[in-house]
mmCIF file of C-alpha atoms in Angstrom:
data_model
loop_
_atom_site.group_PDB
_atom_site.id
_atom_site.type_symbol
_atom_site.label_atom_id
_atom_site.label_comp_id
_atom_site.label_asym_id
_atom_site.label_seq_id
_atom_site.Cartn_x
_atom_site.Cartn_y
_atom_site.Cartn_z
ATOM 1 C CA MET A 1 52.505 118.768 -76.425
ATOM 2 C CA LEU A 2 53.813 120.150 -79.613
ATOM 3 C CA ASN A 3 51.630 117.817 -81.935
ATOM 4 C CA TYR A 4 48.654 118.938 -79.510
ATOM 5 C CA ILE A 5 49.697 123.268 -80.371
ATOM 6 C CA LEU A 6 50.129 122.945 -84.251
ATOM 7 C CA LYS A 7 47.378 120.323 -84.333
ATOM 8 C CA ARG A 8 45.104 123.267 -82.935
ATOM 9 C CA ILE A 9 46.863 125.940 -84.203
ATOM 10 C CA ILE A 10 44.937 124.270 -87.733
ATOM 11 C CA HIS A 11 41.930 124.433 -85.941
ATOM 12 C CA ILE A 12 42.163 127.809 -85.488
ATOM 13 C CA PHE A 13 43.465 129.010 -88.985
ATOM 14 C CA ILE A 14 40.103 126.776 -89.996
ATOM 15 C CA ALA A 15 38.461 128.596 -87.423
ATOM 16 C CA LEU A 16 38.803 131.883 -88.556
ATOM 17 C CA PHE A 17 38.720 131.181 -92.325
ATOM 18 C CA VAL A 18 34.560 129.857 -91.593
ATOM 19 C CA ILE A 19 34.183 133.300 -88.806
ATOM 20 C CA ILE A 20 35.765 135.675 -91.996
ATOM 21 C CA THR A 21 34.006 134.187 -94.120
ATOM 22 C CA ALA A 22 30.537 134.557 -91.777
ATOM 23 C CA THR A 23 31.144 138.360 -91.644
ATOM 24 C CA PHE A 24 31.490 138.858 -94.965
ATOM 25 C CA PHE A 25 27.894 137.374 -95.780
ATOM 26 C CA LEU A 26 25.891 138.849 -93.510
ATOM 27 C CA MET A 27 27.943 142.566 -93.718
ATOM 28 C CA LYS A 28 27.020 142.396 -97.733
ATOM 29 C CA LEU A 29 23.355 141.327 -96.306
ATOM 30 C CA ALA A 30 22.757 144.260 -94.386
ATOM 31 C CA PRO A 31 21.503 146.959 -95.810
ATOM 32 C CA GLY A 32 22.621 150.775 -95.957
ATOM 33 C CA SER A 33 25.525 151.423 -96.929
ATOM 34 C CA PRO A 34 28.821 152.984 -95.235
ATOM 35 C CA PHE A 35 28.483 156.135 -97.761
ATOM 36 C CA ALA A 36 24.680 156.627 -97.323
ATOM 37 C CA SER A 37 24.408 159.904 -94.871
ATOM 38 C CA GLU A 38 21.702 162.829 -93.797
ATOM 39 C CA ARG A 39 22.841 164.226 -97.172
ATOM 40 C CA GLN A 40 22.988 162.935 -99.967
ATOM 41 C CA LEU A 41 26.037 162.159 -101.504
ATOM 42 C CA PRO A 42 26.346 163.245 -105.575
ATOM 43 C CA PRO A 43 27.145 160.039 -107.721
ATOM 44 C CA ALA A 44 29.779 161.003 -108.932
ATOM 45 C CA ILE A 45 31.413 161.387 -105.889
ATOM 46 C CA GLU A 46 29.943 157.828 -104.202
ATOM 47 C CA GLN A 47 30.950 155.522 -107.531
ATOM 48 C CA GLN A 48 34.492 157.210 -107.109
ATOM 49 C CA LEU A 49 34.824 156.169 -103.416
ATOM 50 C CA ASN A 50 32.641 152.380 -104.176
ATOM 51 C CA ALA A 51 35.988 151.800 -106.849
ATOM 52 C CA LYS A 52 37.948 154.036 -104.273
ATOM 53 C CA TYR A 53 37.499 150.541 -101.638
ATOM 54 C CA GLY A 54 36.611 147.674 -104.088
ATOM 55 C CA LEU A 55 32.895 147.684 -103.630
ATOM 56 C CA ASP A 56 31.749 148.240 -107.548
ATOM 57 C CA ASN A 57 33.630 144.890 -108.021
ATOM 58 C CA PRO A 58 31.490 141.144 -108.330
ATOM 59 C CA TRP A 59 31.489 140.751 -103.651
ATOM 60 C CA TYR A 60 33.506 136.790 -105.530
ATOM 61 C CA ILE A 61 36.797 139.365 -106.436
ATOM 62 C CA GLN A 62 35.186 140.857 -103.194
ATOM 63 C CA TYR A 63 35.932 138.031 -100.564
ATOM 64 C CA LYS A 64 39.251 137.196 -102.037
ATOM 65 C CA ASP A 65 40.430 140.230 -101.236
ATOM 66 C CA TYR A 66 38.111 140.154 -97.951
ATOM 67 C CA LEU A 67 40.176 136.828 -97.659
ATOM 68 C CA VAL A 68 43.750 137.830 -98.915
ATOM 69 C CA SER A 69 43.440 141.507 -96.630
ATOM 70 C CA SER A 70 42.391 139.145 -93.337
ATOM 71 C CA PHE A 71 45.488 136.635 -93.584
ATOM 72 C CA THR A 72 48.102 139.006 -94.045
ATOM 73 C CA PHE A 73 46.483 141.904 -91.465
ATOM 74 C CA ASP A 74 46.126 144.883 -93.684
ATOM 75 C CA PHE A 75 42.697 145.914 -93.386
ATOM 76 C CA GLY A 76 43.155 149.097 -96.186
ATOM 77 C CA GLU A 77 41.473 152.687 -94.676
ATOM 78 C CA SER A 78 38.511 153.113 -92.157
ATOM 79 C CA MET A 79 35.687 154.061 -94.741
ATOM 80 C CA LYS A 80 34.577 156.559 -92.090
ATOM 81 C CA TYR A 81 37.304 157.621 -90.962
ATOM 82 C CA LYS A 82 38.965 159.249 -93.003
ATOM 83 C CA GLY A 83 43.306 159.229 -93.514
ATOM 84 C CA ARG A 84 42.551 156.533 -90.273
ATOM 85 C CA SER A 85 43.725 153.408 -91.030
ATOM 86 C CA VAL A 86 42.279 150.182 -89.202
ATOM 87 C CA ASN A 87 45.466 148.790 -87.923
ATOM 88 C CA ALA A 88 45.977 152.254 -85.809
ATOM 89 C CA MET A 89 42.611 152.066 -85.022
ATOM 90 C CA ILE A 90 42.671 148.730 -83.180
ATOM 91 C CA SER A 91 46.625 149.102 -82.152
ATOM 92 C CA GLU A 92 45.154 152.300 -80.310
ATOM 93 C CA GLY A 93 43.129 151.280 -78.867
ATOM 94 C CA PHE A 94 43.404 147.551 -77.993
ATOM 95 C CA PRO A 95 45.905 148.954 -75.274
ATOM 96 C CA VAL A 96 42.609 149.852 -73.319
ATOM 97 C CA SER A 97 40.603 147.108 -74.236
ATOM 98 C CA LEU A 98 43.272 145.087 -72.408
ATOM 99 C CA VAL A 99 42.969 147.073 -69.680
ATOM 100 C CA LEU A 100 40.660 146.980 -69.516
ATOM 101 C CA GLY A 101 39.293 143.304 -69.970
ATOM 102 C CA ILE A 102 42.769 142.168 -67.558
ATOM 103 C CA GLU A 103 40.750 144.446 -64.906
ATOM 104 C CA ALA A 104 37.219 142.991 -65.520
ATOM 105 C CA MET A 105 38.954 139.120 -65.197
ATOM 106 C CA ILE A 106 41.853 139.004 -62.072
ATOM 107 C CA LEU A 107 37.373 140.542 -60.603
ATOM 108 C CA ALA A 108 35.583 138.505 -61.815
ATOM 109 C CA ILE A 109 38.104 135.635 -60.595
ATOM 110 C CA GLY A 110 38.940 137.169 -57.183
ATOM 111 C CA LEU A 111 35.742 137.609 -56.579
ATOM 112 C CA GLY A 112 34.559 134.443 -57.736
ATOM 113 C CA VAL A 113 36.120 132.161 -56.343
ATOM 114 C CA LEU A 114 36.516 134.620 -52.696
ATOM 115 C CA PHE A 115 32.346 134.034 -52.471
ATOM 116 C CA GLY A 116 32.434 130.583 -53.988
ATOM 117 C CA VAL A 117 34.799 129.854 -51.331
ATOM 118 C CA ILE A 118 33.310 131.098 -48.216
ATOM 119 C CA SER A 119 29.525 129.278 -49.906
ATOM 120 C CA ALA A 120 31.295 126.064 -49.554
ATOM 121 C CA LEU A 121 32.403 126.549 -46.288
ATOM 122 C CA TYR A 122 29.377 127.768 -44.437
ATOM 123 C CA HIS A 123 27.318 125.623 -46.464
ATOM 124 C CA ASN A 124 23.848 126.125 -45.925
ATOM 125 C CA LYS A 125 23.995 128.782 -42.775
ATOM 126 C CA PHE A 126 24.220 132.128 -43.600
ATOM 127 C CA PRO A 127 27.594 132.847 -45.605
ATOM 128 C CA ASP A 128 26.461 131.031 -47.785
ATOM 129 C CA TYR A 129 23.462 132.357 -48.344
ATOM 130 C CA VAL A 130 24.357 135.688 -48.848
ATOM 131 C CA SER A 131 27.229 133.960 -51.069
ATOM 132 C CA THR A 132 24.840 132.738 -53.178
ATOM 133 C CA VAL A 133 21.808 135.707 -53.792
ATOM 134 C CA ILE A 134 24.948 138.151 -54.783
ATOM 135 C CA ALA A 135 25.879 134.962 -56.858
ATOM 136 C CA VAL A 136 22.784 134.837 -58.528
ATOM 137 C CA LEU A 137 22.197 138.699 -59.095
ATOM 138 C CA GLY A 138 25.675 139.382 -60.589
ATOM 139 C CA ILE A 139 23.973 136.693 -63.134
ATOM 140 C CA SER A 140 20.647 138.185 -62.983
ATOM 141 C CA VAL A 141 21.365 142.303 -63.843
ATOM 142 C CA PRO A 142 22.905 142.356 -67.416
ATOM 143 C CA SER A 143 26.383 144.156 -67.280
ATOM 144 C CA PHE A 144 24.803 148.097 -68.673
ATOM 145 C CA ILE A 145 22.372 148.006 -66.490
ATOM 146 C CA LEU A 146 24.675 147.676 -63.921
ATOM 147 C CA ALA A 147 27.222 150.741 -65.457
ATOM 148 C CA GLY A 148 23.940 153.022 -65.338
ATOM 149 C CA LEU A 149 23.107 151.791 -61.128
ATOM 150 C CA PHE A 150 27.169 152.757 -60.960
ATOM 151 C CA GLN A 151 27.752 155.754 -62.857
ATOM 152 C CA LEU A 152 24.014 156.734 -60.612
ATOM 153 C CA LEU A 153 25.006 155.867 -56.932
ATOM 154 C CA PHE A 154 29.115 155.906 -57.295
ATOM 155 C CA SER A 155 29.961 158.461 -59.151
ATOM 156 C CA LEU A 156 26.681 161.220 -58.694
ATOM 157 C CA LYS A 157 24.906 160.600 -55.981
ATOM 158 C CA LEU A 158 28.355 159.442 -54.105
ATOM 159 C CA GLY A 159 31.110 161.419 -55.815
ATOM 160 C CA TRP A 160 33.987 158.274 -54.926
ATOM 161 C CA PHE A 161 34.365 157.527 -58.942
ATOM 162 C CA PRO A 162 34.879 160.056 -62.240
ATOM 163 C CA VAL A 163 31.403 159.124 -64.608
ATOM 164 C CA THR A 164 33.027 158.872 -67.777
ATOM 165 C CA GLY A 165 36.669 158.878 -69.519
ATOM 166 C CA TRP A 166 40.292 156.987 -68.378
ATOM 167 C CA LYS A 167 42.532 159.423 -67.233
ATOM 168 C CA GLY A 168 43.813 157.207 -64.393
ATOM 169 C CA PHE A 169 42.884 154.124 -62.519
ATOM 170 C CA MET A 170 40.117 155.498 -60.313
ATOM 171 C CA TYR A 171 38.254 155.135 -63.866
ATOM 172 C CA THR A 172 38.329 151.837 -64.127
ATOM 173 C CA VAL A 173 36.781 150.204 -61.580
ATOM 174 C CA LEU A 174 33.737 151.462 -62.006
ATOM 175 C CA PRO A 175 33.923 150.268 -65.427
ATOM 176 C CA ALA A 176 35.918 146.938 -65.015
ATOM 177 C CA THR A 177 33.484 146.048 -61.626
ATOM 178 C CA ALA A 178 30.575 146.213 -64.248
ATOM 179 C CA LEU A 179 32.155 143.865 -66.368
ATOM 180 C CA ALA A 180 33.508 141.233 -63.840
ATOM 181 C CA LEU A 181 29.849 140.502 -61.279
ATOM 182 C CA THR A 182 27.782 138.923 -64.234
ATOM 183 C CA HIS A 183 31.165 136.361 -64.423
ATOM 184 C CA ALA A 184 31.951 136.786 -60.881
ATOM 185 C CA GLY A 185 28.637 135.059 -60.028
ATOM 186 C CA PHE A 186 29.190 132.185 -62.595
ATOM 187 C CA ILE A 187 32.574 131.350 -61.402
ATOM 188 C CA ALA A 188 31.434 131.482 -57.984
ATOM 189 C CA LYS A 189 27.705 129.091 -58.791
ATOM 190 C CA LEU A 190 31.305 126.957 -60.049
ATOM 191 C CA THR A 191 33.323 127.387 -57.613
ATOM 192 C CA ARG A 192 30.634 126.773 -54.408
ATOM 193 C CA SER A 193 30.200 122.738 -56.561
ATOM 194 C CA SER A 194 33.393 121.813 -57.274
ATOM 195 C CA MET A 195 34.150 122.543 -53.480
ATOM 196 C CA LEU A 196 31.081 120.707 -52.303
ATOM 197 C CA GLU A 197 32.572 117.845 -54.032
ATOM 198 C CA GLN A 198 35.932 118.006 -52.306
ATOM 199 C CA ASN A 199 35.639 118.462 -48.782
ATOM 200 C CA ASN A 200 32.872 115.286 -49.266
ATOM 201 C CA SER A 201 37.023 113.509 -51.090
ATOM 202 C CA GLU A 202 38.940 111.079 -48.578
ATOM 203 C CA TYR A 203 41.922 113.203 -49.254
ATOM 204 C CA VAL A 204 39.410 116.467 -47.222
ATOM 205 C CA LYS A 205 38.832 114.168 -44.421
ATOM 206 C CA LEU A 206 42.118 112.725 -43.719
ATOM 207 C CA ALA A 207 43.143 115.860 -43.901
ATOM 208 C CA ARG A 208 40.541 116.776 -41.128
ATOM 209 C CA ALA A 209 41.154 114.267 -39.051
ATOM 210 C CA LYS A 210 43.947 115.429 -38.919
ATOM 211 C CA GLY A 211 43.487 118.306 -36.703
ATOM 212 C CA ILE A 212 44.808 120.519 -40.672
ATOM 213 C CA GLY A 213 42.839 123.590 -40.051
ATOM 214 C CA LYS A 214 39.918 124.298 -42.479
ATOM 215 C CA TRP A 215 41.585 126.948 -44.362
ATOM 216 C CA SER A 216 45.023 125.649 -44.674
ATOM 217 C CA VAL A 217 42.728 122.350 -45.898
ATOM 218 C CA VAL A 218 41.193 124.594 -48.416
ATOM 219 C CA PHE A 219 44.541 126.091 -49.760
ATOM 220 C CA LYS A 220 46.595 122.875 -49.390
ATOM 221 C CA HIS A 221 44.584 120.357 -51.135
ATOM 222 C CA SER A 222 40.549 121.792 -52.100
ATOM 223 C CA LEU A 223 40.890 124.056 -53.461
ATOM 224 C CA ARG A 224 43.779 123.396 -56.708
ATOM 225 C CA ASN A 225 41.649 120.376 -57.581
ATOM 226 C CA ALA A 226 38.505 122.086 -57.213
ATOM 227 C CA MET A 227 39.923 124.949 -59.921
ATOM 228 C CA LEU A 228 39.170 122.371 -63.061
ATOM 229 C CA PRO A 229 35.986 123.880 -63.920
ATOM 230 C CA VAL A 230 37.392 127.493 -62.673
ATOM 231 C CA VAL A 231 38.939 127.304 -65.668
ATOM 232 C CA THR A 232 37.278 125.762 -68.207
ATOM 233 C CA TYR A 233 34.935 128.701 -67.874
ATOM 234 C CA LEU A 234 37.838 130.237 -68.392
ATOM 235 C CA GLY A 235 38.069 130.221 -72.355
ATOM 236 C CA PRO A 236 34.235 132.355 -71.984
ATOM 237 C CA LEU A 237 34.754 134.314 -69.573
ATOM 238 C CA SER A 238 37.673 136.141 -71.896
ATOM 239 C CA ALA A 239 34.730 135.980 -74.927
ATOM 240 C CA GLY A 240 32.615 137.653 -72.508
ATOM 241 C CA VAL A 241 34.518 140.315 -71.403
ATOM 242 C CA VAL A 242 35.108 141.121 -74.802
ATOM 243 C CA THR A 243 31.659 141.132 -76.136
ATOM 244 C CA GLY A 244 30.340 142.850 -72.968
ATOM 245 C CA SER A 245 33.170 145.428 -73.281
ATOM 246 C CA PHE A 246 31.370 146.330 -76.384
ATOM 247 C CA ILE A 247 28.527 148.427 -74.291
ATOM 248 C CA ILE A 248 30.632 149.166 -71.212
ATOM 249 C CA GLU A 249 33.333 151.076 -72.793
ATOM 250 C CA GLN A 250 29.943 153.197 -75.331
ATOM 251 C CA ILE A 251 28.685 153.627 -71.502
ATOM 252 C CA PHE A 252 31.746 155.429 -70.250
ATOM 253 C CA ALA A 253 33.129 157.074 -73.095
ATOM 254 C CA ILE A 254 36.253 154.387 -73.163
ATOM 255 C CA PRO A 255 38.594 154.898 -75.697
ATOM 256 C CA GLY A 256 39.212 151.551 -76.592
ATOM 257 C CA ILE A 257 38.222 148.959 -79.701
ATOM 258 C CA GLY A 258 35.063 147.862 -78.734
ATOM 259 C CA ARG A 259 33.557 151.836 -79.426
ATOM 260 C CA HIS A 260 34.706 151.306 -83.063
ATOM 261 C CA PHE A 261 32.982 148.390 -83.410
ATOM 262 C CA VAL A 262 30.178 149.547 -82.458
ATOM 263 C CA GLN A 263 30.304 152.403 -84.231
ATOM 264 C CA SER A 264 31.416 151.200 -87.209
ATOM 265 C CA ILE A 265 28.332 149.025 -87.271
ATOM 266 C CA THR A 266 26.489 151.436 -87.024
ATOM 267 C CA ASN A 267 28.242 153.815 -89.755
ATOM 268 C CA ARG A 268 28.908 150.460 -92.183
ATOM 269 C CA ASP A 269 31.921 150.690 -91.494
ATOM 270 C CA TYR A 270 33.263 147.755 -93.621
ATOM 271 C CA THR A 271 37.544 148.163 -93.238
ATOM 272 C CA THR A 272 36.289 148.327 -89.564
ATOM 273 C CA ILE A 273 34.394 145.328 -88.513
ATOM 274 C CA MET A 274 36.428 143.802 -90.074
ATOM 275 C CA GLY A 275 39.804 144.138 -88.967
ATOM 276 C CA VAL A 276 37.868 144.411 -85.366
ATOM 277 C CA THR A 277 36.530 141.269 -86.737
ATOM 278 C CA VAL A 278 38.999 139.005 -87.574
ATOM 279 C CA PHE A 279 41.259 140.879 -84.433
ATOM 280 C CA TYR A 280 39.255 139.592 -82.323
ATOM 281 C CA SER A 281 38.883 136.727 -83.541
ATOM 282 C CA ILE A 282 42.242 135.416 -83.075
ATOM 283 C CA ILE A 283 42.302 136.766 -79.827
ATOM 284 C CA LEU A 284 39.673 134.764 -78.873
ATOM 285 C CA LEU A 285 40.411 131.940 -80.380
ATOM 286 C CA LEU A 286 44.603 131.860 -79.184
ATOM 287 C CA ALA A 287 42.486 131.883 -75.387
ATOM 288 C CA VAL A 288 40.952 128.847 -75.545
ATOM 289 C CA LEU A 289 44.077 127.667 -77.138
ATOM 290 C CA ILE A 290 46.067 128.597 -73.245
ATOM 291 C CA VAL A 291 42.674 127.318 -71.290
ATOM 292 C CA ASP A 292 43.706 123.468 -72.363
ATOM 293 C CA ILE A 293 47.058 123.872 -72.272
ATOM 294 C CA LEU A 294 46.529 125.104 -69.019
ATOM 295 C CA TYR A 295 45.076 122.111 -68.335
ATOM 296 C CA GLN A 296 47.394 119.906 -68.234
ATOM 297 C CA PHE A 297 49.606 122.142 -65.577
ATOM 298 C CA ILE A 298 46.718 121.585 -63.129
ATOM 299 C CA ASP A 299 45.853 118.213 -63.477
ATOM 300 C CA PRO A 300 48.147 115.641 -65.070
ATOM 301 C CA ARG A 301 45.843 112.964 -65.647
ATOM 302 C CA ILE A 302 44.215 114.695 -68.517
ATOM 303 C CA LYS A 303 46.273 113.707 -71.428
ATOM 304 C CA LEU A 304 46.059 116.751 -74.637
ATOM 305 C CA LYS A 305 46.087 114.365 -76.877
ATOM 306 C CA GLY A 306 43.327 112.867 -75.754
ATOM 307 C CA ALA A 307 42.241 109.520 -74.293
ATOM 308 C CA LYS A 308 41.494 106.468 -76.995
ATOM 309 C CA LYS A 309 38.278 105.492 -77.260
ATOM 310 C CA SER A 310 36.731 102.100 -75.685
#
């Protein structure tokens, strides 16, 4: 296990290097300037700003500085928010985004597994049809559309939840649900297919022949084996929650990192784009590593070092 983790950490650094390089050159190719605005700056002031942030250096010098700052986690000062460092913006916004992401993941896994199990236990019956329709709707409707519908129905029409803001648990319900439903639909389909396969296995048939109840068979026998595809989906789920939160945080005016990231792209705030991209890349790469390690505990037959090719 230790050798596997060390090997994967090396792969993470390689992937991070590729991401940093791609981000740098994409920023260079993007049109516009971080100091462009409706009011044109005097050339002398713009030249001073370019010198302050190193934008007047050759591209290879900027690239070297970009790599050093990324691997030392010192992203400097924001080009748009004067006096605010990118590290401070990340430390302020990440706890909010983390709470939203964890809540959305719990909802996605809980609802997805629940609907998947119900659909498999009542195969080709009314509960199966209802669960399948809900899962398909969740997959088909984008999270930002659900966010607007939730605000209209549950906030403006019914008044059950606040429209925007981040001041308590009630403010988290709508954004987390809108973010979770699409992934819950995928998890429900995965759980349903896996549960149907497990229900036809010999050990489940034997358990039923012994007179064990339907739900006891699920929780004591088939569900654990059926969860492996769901664990496989945790990596894409983490990525989907992170990228989806960018838009959701904008819609609900949530003070997380996602809102800063969207605004930094609009403002051509290179230092903020760099910092948030590197930070989220590290989180996602570590999430994939954690998912791979979880395989070993869920199914001991899986060897982390990989089977030899015959």
